[in-house]
C-alpha cells in the first residue's frame, strides 16, 4: 500500500502518483454518491416504508429527520477527528458505520429499528463528509488540480434521488438501505494513502466536544421537529433553550482552552468565513428545492416513486454539468466570479421554475427552469467548497470542512423549517383537489423567496477577494477530456 508524504502548507500532497490519485478520487467520488444516496434516497421510499412497517404518515418524517439531526450534531467533531486521528482512519470508520447501519435498516422489523438505523447513518454521514473533503484538499494542491477534483467529487452525487427511485420501484424500499452495504465494501477495497505520521500531539477537547455535539444536535432537532410539534411546544422550546446554553458554553470553552476544538482564528481567513456564509445560503435555497419538487410530483401530480426519480434525471444531469463548469470557471476567472455566475444563473432558473408549481401544470413547463437552475446549482456547489478550503493549512482542513459542513446541515434545517411553514399556509382542513391546489400554491410562494435568497448569496460573494491577475492561468481552449483526466 503506498504512503503519502507529509502535506505541504498549502494543503497539497507532496507525494502520490497520478494513477494512485486517480484511484483515490474515484473512491472519494463513490463516497459522495453514498452520502447523497443516504441524504435523499428515503424521500421517494417513505410511503412504502410506512405501509410495510405500519407507522402513520405523521411519524414517517422521523426516518428523514433522524439522519439530519445526528449528522448535524456530529459534523464539527468529526472534522476535528479527521485532523487529530487521521483522515483515512476517519474515512474508513465512516464507511464501516454506513455498512452496519444500512444492514440494520434492511433487516428492520419495525419503525423504531429503522429510525435508530437512520440516526446511526447520520453519524456515519457526519464522519464521511469532512473526512472526504479534507482528503481531497490535502491530496490535491490548491488551484486547478483541487478544483478539478472537487468538481468530479461533487458531480458524483447528482443522481442520488433518481437511483433511490429506481431501487424502490424495482426491488422495494429495503434496497435503498442495502445498496450502501456493497458500495461501502467496494470503497474500502480502493487504496487511499496512509495518514502521515503525527507531529505534535494535540488534546481532543472533550468538554468542547460534549457541548457542541449536544448543542448542535438539539438545535437541529428543534428546527426539524418545530413544524410537526408546533414552535410553541414545550419540547421544541426546551430544546432551543438548551441548545443556546450549550453552544454559549462551547464558545466560552473555546475562547479559553489551549487546544480548541474549533480555533476561532480560522475565521480570520476571509475565504473560509465567506465560504461558510455562502454554504448556509446555498443549502437554504438550492438545497430545499428537491424536497418541494418531490412533494409537487407525488402529492400534487400523483407521480409514482419511479416517475419521480425519472423526472429528476434532467435536473440531475444539469447539476452534474454545472459542477464541471464550476471547476473550469474557477480556474479561469477565479472563485468570486464563478460563485456570482452560479447564483445569478440559479436565481433566474428558479424564478422560471416557479411557473411549474401549479396543480394543472405538466412536466414540460418547469423543465427550462430545472435545467437553468440546476446548472447554476452545480456551478455554485463546486465553487463554494473551493472557497471553504482555500487558505487553510493542511493540518486543519478537517475542522475547516467540519465548520462548512455544519453550516450546510444547519442551513438545510432552517431552510426547510421556514419554507415548509410558508408552504403549509392555506392547506389546513382541505382535502382532495382543493388540497392539491393549495399545496401547489403554497409551494409557488416558496420557490420565489428561494430565488431571492440566491440573490443574497450573490451579494455575499462580494466579500471574497478579487483574484490577482497573475494568479489566474492564461485563457486556453476547453478540452473535452479535462474532467476525465482527473480520474486517470
Coordinates of C-alpha atoms in Angstrom, one line a residue:
X1 CA 0.0 0.0 0.0
X2 CA 1.5 3.4 -1.0
X3 CA 2.1 6.0 1.6
X4 CA 1.8 9.8 1.1
X5 CA 4.5 12.2 2.2
X6 CA 3.8 15.0 4.6
X7 CA 1.2 17.5 3.2
X8 CA 2.5 20.8 2.1
X9 CA 1.5 24.0 4.0
X10 CA -0.9 25.0 1.2
X11 CA -2.8 21.7 1.6
X12 CA -1.4 19.8 -1.4
X13 CA 0.3 16.5 -1.1
X14 CA 3.9 16.3 -2.0
X15 CA 3.7 12.6 -2.9
X16 CA 1.5 10.2 -4.7
X17 CA 1.5 9.2 -8.4
X18 CA -1.2 10.4 -10.8
X19 CA -2.5 6.8 -11.1
X20 CA -2.9 6.4 -7.3
X21 CA -4.5 9.8 -7.0
X22 CA -6.9 8.9 -9.8
X23 CA -8.0 5.8 -7.9
X24 CA -8.3 7.8 -4.7
X25 CA -10.5 10.4 -6.5
X26 CA -12.7 7.5 -7.8
X27 CA -13.1 6.3 -4.3
X28 CA -13.9 9.7 -2.9
X29 CA -16.5 10.3 -5.6
X30 CA -18.1 6.9 -4.7
X31 CA -18.2 8.1 -1.1
X32 CA -20.0 11.3 -2.2
X33 CA -22.5 9.1 -4.1
X34 CA -23.1 7.1 -0.8
X35 CA -23.6 10.3 1.1
X36 CA -26.0 11.7 -1.5
X37 CA -28.0 8.5 -1.6
X38 CA -28.5 8.4 2.2
X39 CA -29.4 12.1 2.3
X40 CA -32.1 11.9 -0.4
X41 CA -32.9 8.3 -1.0
X42 CA -35.7 7.9 1.5
X43 CA -37.8 10.8 0.2
X44 CA -39.3 8.6 -2.6
X45 CA -39.3 5.5 -0.4
X46 CA -41.1 6.9 2.6
X47 CA -44.7 5.9 1.7
X48 CA -43.6 2.3 1.1
X49 CA -41.6 2.2 4.4
X50 CA -44.6 3.5 6.3
X51 CA -47.0 1.0 4.7
X52 CA -44.7 -2.0 5.2
X53 CA -43.7 -1.3 8.8
X54 CA -47.0 0.1 9.8
X55 CA -46.4 3.5 11.2
X56 CA -48.6 6.6 10.3
X57 CA -47.7 9.3 7.9
X58 CA -47.1 12.0 10.6
X59 CA -44.3 9.9 12.1
X60 CA -42.7 8.8 8.8
X61 CA -40.7 12.0 8.6
X62 CA -38.6 10.7 11.5
X63 CA -36.9 8.5 9.0
X64 CA -35.6 11.6 7.4
X65 CA -35.1 13.8 10.4
X66 CA -33.2 11.2 12.5
X67 CA -30.5 11.2 9.8
X68 CA -30.4 15.1 9.6
X69 CA -30.4 15.6 13.4
X70 CA -27.5 13.3 14.1
X71 CA -25.5 14.3 11.1
X72 CA -25.8 17.9 12.1
X73 CA -24.8 17.2 15.7
X74 CA -21.6 15.4 14.9
X75 CA -20.2 17.2 11.9
X76 CA -17.8 19.6 13.7
X77 CA -16.4 16.9 16.0
X78 CA -16.0 14.6 13.0
X79 CA -14.0 17.2 11.1
X80 CA -11.6 17.7 14.1
X81 CA -11.3 13.9 14.4
X82 CA -10.1 13.7 10.8
X83 CA -7.3 16.2 11.8
X84 CA -6.3 14.5 15.0
X85 CA -6.9 10.8 14.4
X86 CA -6.2 10.7 10.7
X87 CA -8.3 11.4 7.6
X88 CA -8.0 7.8 6.3
X89 CA -8.9 6.3 9.6
X90 CA -12.0 8.6 9.9
X91 CA -13.0 7.8 6.4
X92 CA -12.8 4.0 6.8
X93 CA -14.7 4.3 10.1
X94 CA -17.4 6.2 8.4
X95 CA -17.8 3.5 5.7
X96 CA -18.0 0.8 8.4
X97 CA -20.7 2.7 10.3
X98 CA -22.6 3.2 7.0
X99 CA -22.4 -0.5 6.1
X100 CA -23.5 -1.8 9.5
X101 CA -26.4 0.8 9.9
X102 CA -27.6 0.2 6.4
X103 CA -27.7 -3.6 7.0
X104 CA -29.7 -2.9 10.2
X105 CA -32.1 -0.8 8.0
X106 CA -32.6 -3.7 5.6
X107 CA -33.4 -6.1 8.4
X108 CA -35.6 -3.6 10.4
X109 CA -38.7 -5.3 11.7
X110 CA -40.4 -2.2 13.0
X111 CA -40.4 1.6 12.8
X112 CA -38.2 2.1 15.9
X113 CA -35.4 0.0 14.4
X114 CA -35.3 1.8 11.1
X115 CA -35.3 5.2 12.8
X116 CA -32.4 4.1 15.0
X117 CA -30.6 2.8 11.9
X118 CA -31.1 6.2 10.2
X119 CA -29.7 8.0 13.3
X120 CA -26.6 5.9 13.2
X121 CA -26.3 6.5 9.4
X122 CA -26.4 10.2 10.2
X123 CA -23.3 9.8 12.4
X124 CA -21.7 7.9 9.6
X125 CA -22.5 10.8 7.3
X126 CA -21.0 13.3 9.8
X127 CA -17.8 11.3 9.8
X128 CA -17.7 10.8 6.0
X129 CA -18.3 14.3 4.6
X130 CA -15.5 16.3 6.4
X131 CA -13.0 13.3 6.0
X132 CA -13.7 13.1 2.3
X133 CA -13.3 16.8 1.8
X134 CA -10.1 17.0 3.8
X135 CA -8.6 14.1 1.9
X136 CA -9.3 16.0 -1.4
X137 CA -8.0 19.3 0.0
X138 CA -4.7 17.7 1.2
X139 CA -4.0 15.2 -1.6
X140 CA -4.7 17.8 -4.4
X141 CA -2.8 21.0 -4.3
X142 CA -4.7 24.3 -4.1
X143 CA -5.6 25.6 -7.6
X144 CA -6.7 23.8 -10.8
X145 CA -6.0 20.3 -9.6
X146 CA -8.0 20.7 -6.4
X147 CA -10.8 22.5 -8.4
X148 CA -11.0 19.6 -10.8
X149 CA -11.1 17.0 -8.0
X150 CA -13.9 18.8 -6.2
X151 CA -15.9 19.0 -9.5
X152 CA -15.6 15.3 -10.0
X153 CA -16.5 14.6 -6.4
X154 CA -19.4 17.0 -6.5
X155 CA -20.9 15.6 -9.7
X156 CA -20.9 12.1 -8.4
X157 CA -23.8 12.8 -6.0
X158 CA -26.2 14.4 -8.5
X159 CA -28.2 11.3 -9.3
X160 CA -29.0 10.2 -5.7
X161 CA -32.7 10.7 -5.9
X162 CA -33.1 9.0 -9.2
X163 CA -31.1 6.0 -8.1
X164 CA -33.3 5.8 -5.0
X165 CA -36.5 5.8 -7.1
X166 CA -35.2 3.1 -9.4
X167 CA -34.2 0.9 -6.5
X168 CA -37.6 1.4 -4.7
X169 CA -39.6 0.6 -7.8
X170 CA -37.7 -2.5 -8.8
X171 CA -36.6 -4.0 -5.5
X172 CA -38.7 -2.4 -2.8
X173 CA -37.7 0.0 -0.1
X174 CA -35.1 -2.2 1.7
X175 CA -32.9 -1.8 -1.4
X176 CA -32.3 1.9 -0.6
X177 CA -30.5 0.7 2.5
X178 CA -28.9 -2.4 1.2
X179 CA -27.2 -0.5 -1.7
X180 CA -24.9 1.1 0.8
X181 CA -23.5 -2.3 2.0
X182 CA -21.8 -3.3 -1.2
X183 CA -20.9 0.3 -2.1
X184 CA -19.2 0.8 1.2
X185 CA -17.4 -2.5 0.9
X186 CA -16.3 -1.7 -2.7
X187 CA -15.0 1.7 -1.5
X188 CA -12.9 0.0 1.2
X189 CA -11.1 -2.1 -1.4
X190 CA -9.6 1.0 -3.0
X191 CA -6.2 2.4 -1.9
X192 CA -6.1 5.7 0.0
X193 CA -2.6 7.0 1.0
X194 CA -1.9 6.3 4.6
X195 CA -2.2 9.0 7.2
X196 CA 1.1 10.8 7.6
X197 CA 3.0 10.4 10.8
X198 CA 1.6 12.6 13.6
X199 CA 3.6 15.7 14.5
X200 CA 2.9 17.5 17.8
X201 CA 0.2 15.6 19.7
X202 CA -2.8 17.7 20.5
X203 CA -5.5 17.1 23.1
X204 CA -9.0 16.3 22.0
X205 CA -11.1 19.0 23.7
X206 CA -13.6 16.7 25.4
X207 CA -15.7 19.4 27.2
X208 CA -16.0 21.3 23.8
X209 CA -16.9 18.0 22.1
X210 CA -19.8 17.4 24.5
X211 CA -21.0 21.0 24.5
X212 CA -21.0 21.5 20.7
X213 CA -22.4 18.0 19.9
X214 CA -25.2 18.4 22.4
X215 CA -26.0 21.9 21.4
X216 CA -25.9 21.2 17.6
X217 CA -28.0 18.1 17.9
X218 CA -30.7 19.9 20.0
X219 CA -30.7 22.9 17.7
X220 CA -31.2 20.8 14.5
X221 CA -33.7 18.6 16.3
X222 CA -35.8 21.7 17.3
X223 CA -35.7 23.1 13.8
X224 CA -36.7 19.7 12.3
X225 CA -39.5 19.0 14.7
X226 CA -40.8 22.5 15.0
X227 CA -43.2 22.3 12.0
X228 CA -44.5 18.9 13.3
X229 CA -44.9 19.6 17.0
X230 CA -45.5 23.3 16.9
X231 CA -43.0 26.1 17.5
X232 CA -44.5 26.9 20.9
X233 CA -44.5 23.3 22.2
X234 CA -42.7 22.6 25.4
X235 CA -40.3 20.1 23.7
X236 CA -39.2 22.5 20.9
X237 CA -38.9 25.5 23.2
X238 CA -36.9 23.5 25.8
X239 CA -34.6 22.2 23.0
X240 CA -33.9 25.7 21.7
X241 CA -33.1 27.0 25.2
X242 CA -30.8 24.0 26.0
X243 CA -29.1 24.4 22.6
X244 CA -28.4 28.1 23.2
X245 CA -27.0 27.4 26.6
X246 CA -24.7 24.6 25.4
X247 CA -23.4 26.5 22.4
X248 CA -22.7 29.5 24.6
X249 CA -20.8 27.3 27.0
X250 CA -18.9 25.9 24.0
X251 CA -17.9 29.4 22.8
X252 CA -16.6 30.1 26.3
X253 CA -14.6 26.9 26.4
X254 CA -13.1 27.5 23.0
X255 CA -12.0 31.1 24.0
X256 CA -10.0 29.7 27.0
X257 CA -8.7 26.3 26.1
X258 CA -5.1 26.0 24.8
X259 CA -6.1 23.4 22.2
X260 CA -9.6 24.3 21.0
X261 CA -11.9 22.0 19.0
X262 CA -12.7 24.9 16.7
X263 CA -10.0 27.6 16.7
X264 CA -11.7 31.0 16.2
X265 CA -8.6 32.3 14.5
X266 CA -9.6 30.2 11.4
X267 CA -12.3 32.8 10.8
X268 CA -9.5 35.3 10.0
X269 CA -9.3 33.5 6.7
X270 CA -11.8 35.5 4.7
X271 CA -12.3 32.8 2.2
X272 CA -13.5 30.3 4.9
X273 CA -15.7 32.9 6.6
X274 CA -17.4 34.0 3.4
X275 CA -17.5 30.4 2.1
X276 CA -19.4 29.1 5.2
X277 CA -21.9 32.0 4.8
X278 CA -22.4 31.1 1.2
X279 CA -22.8 27.5 2.1
X280 CA -25.6 28.3 4.5
X281 CA -27.5 30.4 1.9
X282 CA -26.8 27.8 -0.8
X283 CA -28.4 24.9 1.0
X284 CA -31.3 27.1 2.4
X285 CA -32.2 27.9 -1.2
X286 CA -31.0 25.5 -3.7
X287 CA -30.9 22.7 -1.1
X288 CA -34.7 22.8 -0.3
X289 CA -35.9 22.7 -3.9
X290 CA -35.6 18.9 -4.3
X291 CA -37.9 18.4 -1.3
X292 CA -40.6 20.7 -2.6
X293 CA -40.3 19.3 -6.1
X294 CA -40.8 15.8 -4.7
X295 CA -43.9 16.9 -2.8
X296 CA -45.2 18.6 -6.0
X297 CA -44.7 15.5 -8.1
X298 CA -46.0 12.9 -5.7
X299 CA -48.7 14.7 -3.6
X300 CA -50.0 17.1 -6.3
X301 CA -49.5 15.3 -9.6
X302 CA -49.6 11.8 -8.2
X303 CA -46.3 10.5 -9.6
X304 CA -45.1 7.1 -8.5
X305 CA -41.6 6.7 -7.0
X306 CA -40.2 5.6 -10.3
X307 CA -41.8 8.5 -12.2
X308 CA -40.5 10.9 -9.6
X309 CA -37.0 9.5 -9.9
X310 CA -37.1 9.7 -13.7
X311 CA -38.4 13.3 -13.5
X312 CA -35.2 14.2 -11.6
X313 CA -32.9 12.9 -14.4
X314 CA -33.0 16.2 -16.2
X315 CA -32.1 18.4 -13.2
X316 CA -29.5 15.8 -12.0
X317 CA -27.8 16.0 -15.4
X318 CA -27.9 19.8 -15.3
X319 CA -26.3 19.8 -11.9
X320 CA -23.6 17.4 -13.0
X321 CA -22.8 19.7 -16.0
X322 CA -22.8 22.7 -13.7
X323 CA -20.2 21.1 -11.3
X324 CA -17.8 20.7 -14.2
X325 CA -18.4 24.2 -15.5
X326 CA -17.8 25.5 -11.9
X327 CA -14.3 24.0 -11.9
X328 CA -13.4 25.4 -15.3
X329 CA -14.7 28.9 -14.4
X330 CA -13.0 28.9 -11.0
X331 CA -9.7 28.1 -12.7
X332 CA -10.1 30.8 -15.4
X333 CA -11.8 33.7 -13.8
X334 CA -11.4 33.0 -10.0
X335 CA -13.8 31.8 -7.4
X336 CA -15.6 35.1 -6.7
X337 CA -16.8 35.5 -10.3
X338 CA -17.7 31.8 -10.5
X339 CA -19.9 32.0 -7.4
X340 CA -21.6 35.1 -8.8
X341 CA -22.3 33.3 -12.1
X342 CA -23.7 30.3 -10.2
X343 CA -26.1 32.4 -8.0
X344 CA -27.3 34.6 -10.9
X345 CA -27.9 31.6 -13.1
X346 CA -29.7 29.8 -10.2
X347 CA -31.9 32.8 -9.4
X348 CA -33.0 33.2 -13.0
X349 CA -33.7 29.4 -13.4
X350 CA -35.5 29.2 -10.0
X351 CA -37.8 32.1 -10.9
X352 CA -38.6 30.4 -14.1
X353 CA -39.2 27.1 -12.3
X354 CA -41.9 28.7 -10.2
X355 CA -44.2 28.7 -13.2
X356 CA -44.3 24.9 -13.0
X357 CA -45.7 25.0 -9.4
X358 CA -49.4 24.7 -10.4
X359 CA -51.7 21.8 -9.9
X360 CA -52.6 21.9 -13.6
X361 CA -49.0 22.2 -15.0
X362 CA -47.5 19.4 -16.9
X363 CA -43.9 18.3 -16.5
X364 CA -42.7 20.2 -19.6
X365 CA -43.5 23.6 -18.1
X366 CA -40.8 23.5 -15.3
X367 CA -38.1 21.8 -17.4
X368 CA -36.4 25.0 -18.7
X369 CA -36.2 26.3 -15.1
X370 CA -35.0 23.0 -13.8
X371 CA -32.2 23.0 -16.4
X372 CA -31.0 26.6 -15.8
X373 CA -31.4 26.3 -12.0
X374 CA -29.6 23.0 -12.0
X375 CA -26.6 24.4 -13.9
X376 CA -26.4 27.3 -11.5
X377 CA -26.6 25.0 -8.6
X378 CA -23.8 22.8 -9.9
X379 CA -21.5 25.8 -10.5
X380 CA -22.1 27.2 -7.1
X381 CA -21.7 23.8 -5.4
X382 CA -18.1 23.4 -6.7
X383 CA -17.1 27.0 -6.1
X384 CA -18.4 27.1 -2.5
X385 CA -16.3 24.1 -1.5
X386 CA -13.3 25.6 -3.2
X387 CA -13.8 28.8 -1.2
X388 CA -14.2 27.0 2.1
X389 CA -10.9 25.1 1.6
X390 CA -8.8 28.0 0.3
X391 CA -6.0 29.3 2.5
X392 CA -6.5 26.7 5.3
X393 CA -3.4 24.7 6.4
X394 CA -3.4 21.0 5.7
X395 CA -3.5 20.0 9.4
X396 CA -6.7 22.0 9.9
X397 CA -8.6 21.1 6.7
X398 CA -10.7 18.6 8.7
X399 CA -12.1 21.2 11.2
X400 CA -12.5 23.8 8.4
X401 CA -14.6 21.4 6.4
X402 CA -16.4 20.4 9.6
X403 CA -17.4 24.0 10.0
X404 CA -18.6 24.4 6.4
X405 CA -20.4 21.0 6.6
X406 CA -22.1 22.0 9.9
X407 CA -23.3 25.2 8.2
X408 CA -24.6 23.1 5.3
X409 CA -26.7 21.0 7.6
X410 CA -27.9 23.9 9.7
X411 CA -28.9 25.9 6.6
X412 CA -30.9 22.9 5.3
X413 CA -32.7 22.5 8.6
X414 CA -33.5 26.2 8.9
X415 CA -34.5 26.5 5.2
X416 CA -36.9 23.6 5.4
X417 CA -38.4 24.8 8.6
X418 CA -39.1 28.3 7.3
X419 CA -40.2 27.3 3.8
X420 CA -42.4 24.4 5.0
X421 CA -44.2 26.8 7.3
X422 CA -44.8 29.1 4.3
X423 CA -45.9 26.2 2.0
X424 CA -48.4 24.9 4.6
X425 CA -50.3 28.2 4.8
X426 CA -53.8 27.7 3.4
X427 CA -53.7 23.9 3.3
X428 CA -55.3 23.2 6.7
X429 CA -58.6 21.5 6.6
X430 CA -58.6 20.8 2.9
X431 CA -58.6 17.5 1.0
X432 CA -58.8 16.1 -2.5
X433 CA -58.4 18.5 -5.4
X434 CA -58.7 21.5 -3.1
X435 CA -55.7 20.3 -1.0
X436 CA -53.6 19.6 -4.2
X437 CA -54.3 23.1 -5.5
X438 CA -53.5 24.7 -2.1
X439 CA -50.3 22.6 -1.9
X440 CA -49.2 23.8 -5.3
X441 CA -50.0 27.4 -4.5
X442 CA -48.1 27.2 -1.2
X443 CA -45.0 25.8 -2.9
X444 CA -45.2 28.5 -5.6
X445 CA -44.9 31.0 -2.7
X446 CA -41.8 29.1 -1.5
X447 CA -39.9 29.0 -4.8
X448 CA -39.8 32.7 -5.4
X449 CA -38.2 33.5 -1.9
X450 CA -35.5 30.9 -2.6
X451 CA -34.6 32.8 -5.8
X452 CA -34.4 36.0 -3.6
X453 CA -32.1 34.1 -1.2
X454 CA -29.8 33.2 -4.2
X455 CA -29.5 37.0 -4.9
X456 CA -28.4 37.5 -1.3
X457 CA -25.9 34.7 -1.9
X458 CA -24.7 36.7 -4.8
X459 CA -24.1 39.7 -2.6
X460 CA -22.1 37.6 -0.1
X461 CA -19.7 36.7 -2.9
X462 CA -18.5 40.3 -2.9
X463 CA -16.8 39.5 0.4
X464 CA -14.3 37.3 -1.4
X465 CA -11.1 38.9 -2.6
X466 CA -10.6 39.5 -6.3
X467 CA -8.0 37.2 -7.7
X468 CA -4.7 38.7 -8.7
X469 CA -4.2 38.8 -12.4
X470 CA -1.0 36.8 -12.1
X471 CA -2.7 34.1 -10.2
X472 CA -5.1 33.2 -13.0
X473 CA -3.8 31.0 -15.8
X474 CA -3.8 32.3 -19.4
X475 CA -7.0 31.5 -21.2
X476 CA -6.9 28.2 -23.1
X477 CA -9.4 26.2 -25.1
X478 CA -11.6 24.0 -23.0
X479 CA -10.7 20.4 -23.8
X480 CA -13.4 17.7 -23.6
X481 CA -11.0 15.3 -21.7
X482 CA -10.2 17.7 -18.8
X483 CA -12.6 16.2 -16.3
X484 CA -11.9 12.6 -17.4
X485 CA -8.1 13.2 -16.9
X486 CA -8.7 13.7 -13.2
X487 CA -9.8 10.0 -13.0
X488 CA -6.6 8.7 -14.6

